[in-house]
Coordinates of C-alpha atoms and ligand atoms in Angstrom, one line a residue:
X1 CA 38.9 37.4 -34.1
X2 CA 38.2 38.9 -37.6
X3 CA 34.5 38.7 -38.6
X4 CA 33.8 37.0 -42.0
X5 CA 30.3 36.8 -43.5
X6 CA 29.3 33.7 -45.5
X7 CA 26.3 34.8 -47.4
X8 CA 23.9 32.6 -49.4
X9 CA 21.3 33.4 -51.9
X10 CA 17.9 31.9 -52.9
X11 CA 17.0 28.3 -52.2
X12 CA 20.2 27.3 -50.5
X13 CA 18.3 26.8 -47.2
X14 CA 16.8 23.7 -49.0
X15 CA 20.2 22.2 -49.5
X16 CA 20.2 18.4 -49.0
X17 CA 16.5 18.0 -49.9
X18 CA 16.8 17.5 -53.6
X19 CA 19.2 17.1 -56.5
X20 CA 21.9 15.3 -54.4
X21 CA 23.6 14.3 -57.6
X22 CA 24.4 17.9 -58.2
X23 CA 24.6 19.5 -54.7
X24 CA 25.3 16.5 -52.5
X25 CA 23.4 15.4 -49.4
X26 CA 24.8 18.0 -47.0
X27 CA 22.0 20.1 -45.4
X28 CA 22.2 23.8 -44.8
X29 CA 22.6 23.2 -41.1
X30 CA 25.6 21.0 -41.9
X31 CA 27.0 23.8 -44.1
X32 CA 26.7 26.3 -41.3
X33 CA 28.5 23.9 -38.9
X34 CA 31.3 23.2 -41.5
X35 CA 31.9 27.0 -42.1
X36 CA 31.9 27.9 -38.4
X37 CA 34.4 25.0 -37.7
X38 CA 36.6 25.9 -40.6
X39 CA 36.6 29.5 -39.5
X40 CA 37.5 28.5 -35.9
X41 CA 40.5 26.6 -37.3
X42 CA 41.6 29.7 -39.3
X43 CA 41.0 32.1 -36.4
X44 CA 38.0 33.7 -38.1
X45 CA 34.6 34.6 -36.5
X46 CA 32.3 33.2 -39.3
X47 CA 28.7 34.2 -39.5
X48 CA 26.6 32.3 -42.0
X49 CA 23.4 33.7 -43.4
X50 CA 20.9 32.8 -46.1
X51 CA 18.1 34.7 -47.7
X52 CA 15.6 34.3 -50.6
X53 CA 15.3 38.1 -50.8
X54 CA 17.6 40.1 -53.2
X55 CA 17.3 43.3 -51.2
X56 CA 18.2 41.6 -47.9
X57 CA 21.3 40.1 -49.5
X58 CA 22.3 43.6 -50.8
X59 CA 21.8 45.1 -47.3
X60 CA 24.1 42.4 -45.9
X61 CA 26.8 43.3 -48.5
X62 CA 26.4 47.0 -47.4
X63 CA 26.8 46.0 -43.8
X64 CA 29.9 43.9 -44.6
X65 CA 31.4 47.0 -46.3
X66 CA 30.5 49.2 -43.3
X67 CA 32.1 46.7 -40.9
X68 CA 35.1 46.0 -43.2
X69 CA 34.3 42.3 -42.9
X70 CA 35.4 40.0 -45.8
X71 CA 32.6 38.1 -47.6
X72 CA 32.3 34.5 -48.9
X73 CA 29.2 34.7 -51.2
X74 CA 27.2 32.0 -52.9
X75 CA 24.8 34.2 -54.8
X76 CA 22.9 31.1 -56.1
X77 CA 20.7 32.0 -59.1
X78 CA 21.3 35.7 -58.6
X79 CA 24.8 34.9 -59.9
X80 CA 23.5 34.9 -63.4
X81 CA 21.3 38.0 -63.6
X82 CA 21.4 40.3 -60.6
X83 CA 23.0 43.6 -61.6
X84 CA 21.8 45.1 -58.3
X85 CA 23.8 42.5 -56.3
X86 CA 26.8 43.0 -58.6
X87 CA 26.7 46.8 -58.1
X88 CA 26.6 46.2 -54.3
X89 CA 29.6 43.8 -54.5
X90 CA 31.5 46.3 -56.7
X91 CA 31.4 48.7 -53.8
X92 CA 33.3 46.3 -51.5
X93 CA 36.8 47.3 -50.6
X94 CA 37.2 44.1 -48.5
X95 CA 37.9 40.6 -50.1
X96 CA 34.9 39.0 -51.8
X97 CA 35.2 35.2 -52.6
X98 CA 32.4 33.9 -54.9
X99 CA 31.7 30.3 -54.2
X100 CA 29.5 27.6 -55.9
X101 CA 28.8 24.1 -54.8
X102 CA 28.4 22.8 -58.3
X103 CA 30.5 23.8 -61.3
X104 CA 28.1 26.1 -63.2
X105 CA 30.4 26.1 -66.3
X106 CA 29.6 22.4 -66.8
X107 CA 25.8 22.9 -66.5
X108 CA 23.1 24.6 -68.5
X109 CA 24.1 27.5 -70.8
X110 CA 22.3 30.1 -68.6
X111 CA 24.6 29.2 -65.7
X112 CA 27.8 29.8 -67.7
X113 CA 27.9 33.5 -67.1
X114 CA 28.3 35.1 -63.6
X115 CA 27.6 38.8 -63.3
X116 CA 29.4 38.7 -60.0
X117 CA 32.8 37.1 -61.0
X118 CA 34.2 40.3 -62.5
X119 CA 33.8 42.2 -59.2
X120 CA 34.9 39.3 -56.9
X121 CA 38.4 38.9 -55.7
X122 CA 38.2 35.3 -57.0
X123 CA 35.8 32.4 -57.6
X124 CA 35.8 28.8 -56.3
X125 CA 33.3 26.4 -57.9
X126 CA 32.7 22.7 -58.2
X127 CA 34.1 21.3 -55.0
X128 CA 30.8 20.7 -53.2
X129 CA 30.7 22.1 -49.7
X130 CA 34.5 22.2 -49.7
X131 CA 34.1 25.3 -52.0
X132 CA 33.1 27.2 -48.8
X133 CA 36.1 25.8 -46.8
X134 CA 38.4 26.8 -49.7
X135 CA 36.8 30.2 -49.8
X136 CA 37.4 30.8 -46.1
X137 CA 41.0 29.6 -46.6
X138 CA 41.4 32.1 -49.4
X139 CA 40.1 34.9 -47.2
X140 CA 42.4 33.9 -44.3
X141 CA 45.4 33.7 -46.7
X142 CA 44.6 37.2 -48.0
X143 CA 44.3 38.6 -44.5
X144 CA 47.7 37.2 -43.6
X145 CA 49.3 39.2 -46.3
Ligands
CA2_1 O1 26.4 25.6 -57.4 C1 26.0 26.5 -56.7 O2 26.3 26.7 -55.6 C2 24.9 27.4 -57.3 O3 25.1 28.8 -56.9 C3 23.5 26.9 -56.8 C4 22.3 27.7 -57.3 C5 22.4 27.7 -58.8 O4 21.3 28.5 -59.3 C6 23.7 28.3 -59.4 O5 23.7 28.2 -60.8 C7 24.9 27.4 -58.8 C8 21.0 27.0 -56.9 C9 20.8 26.8 -55.4 C10 19.7 25.9 -55.2 O6 19.9 25.3 -53.9 C11 19.5 24.0 -53.7 C12 20.3 23.0 -53.8 C13 19.9 21.7 -53.5 C14 18.6 21.5 -53.1 C15 17.8 22.5 -52.9 C16 18.2 23.8 -53.2

C-alpha cells in the first residue's frame, strides 16, 4: 500500500475543544480515525501527524520527499507566514494537497493569503473534516494516473 502523510500544524491537536462554529466538534482523534478509514477505502496507508513545532513539520516534509510519499498538509497558521515551510514544500516532487477545515478566504484578512498554495498541487478548503477526505481522494486520483 502506498504511504501518504497527513501532516497538521499548530493547535490542530486541540480540535473540538473550542470554536465549534468554525471548526466543528470533531476531535483530533476523530480526524485521525477518519483519515485512516478513508485511506483504507482508497488503498492508501495513511499516517496522520500533528506538531506545534515549525522545524519538526519541515523535517516531516523532507522525510516525505525522501520516501516519495504524497502529502496532505494542513499548515494551520503557518499557512499565512512560514516561508521556511513553503521552501520545504517547494522541494517536493510528490503530490502536495493543502487542506483547511474552514474557508480562510471568508475569514479575517490575514488568513486570505497562503504562502503554501503556490507550491501545492492544489488546495481544498471549507468542507470541515471532509476537506481531508477530499484531499486523500485527490491524492489517490493523482496516483491512478
Ligand atoms: O481552517 C483551517 O484548517 C486552518 O488551517 C486552521 C488554523 C488557522 O490558523 C488557519 O487560518 C485555517 C487554526 C488551527 C487551530 O486549531 C484549532 C481549531 C479548533 C479548536 C482548537 C484549535
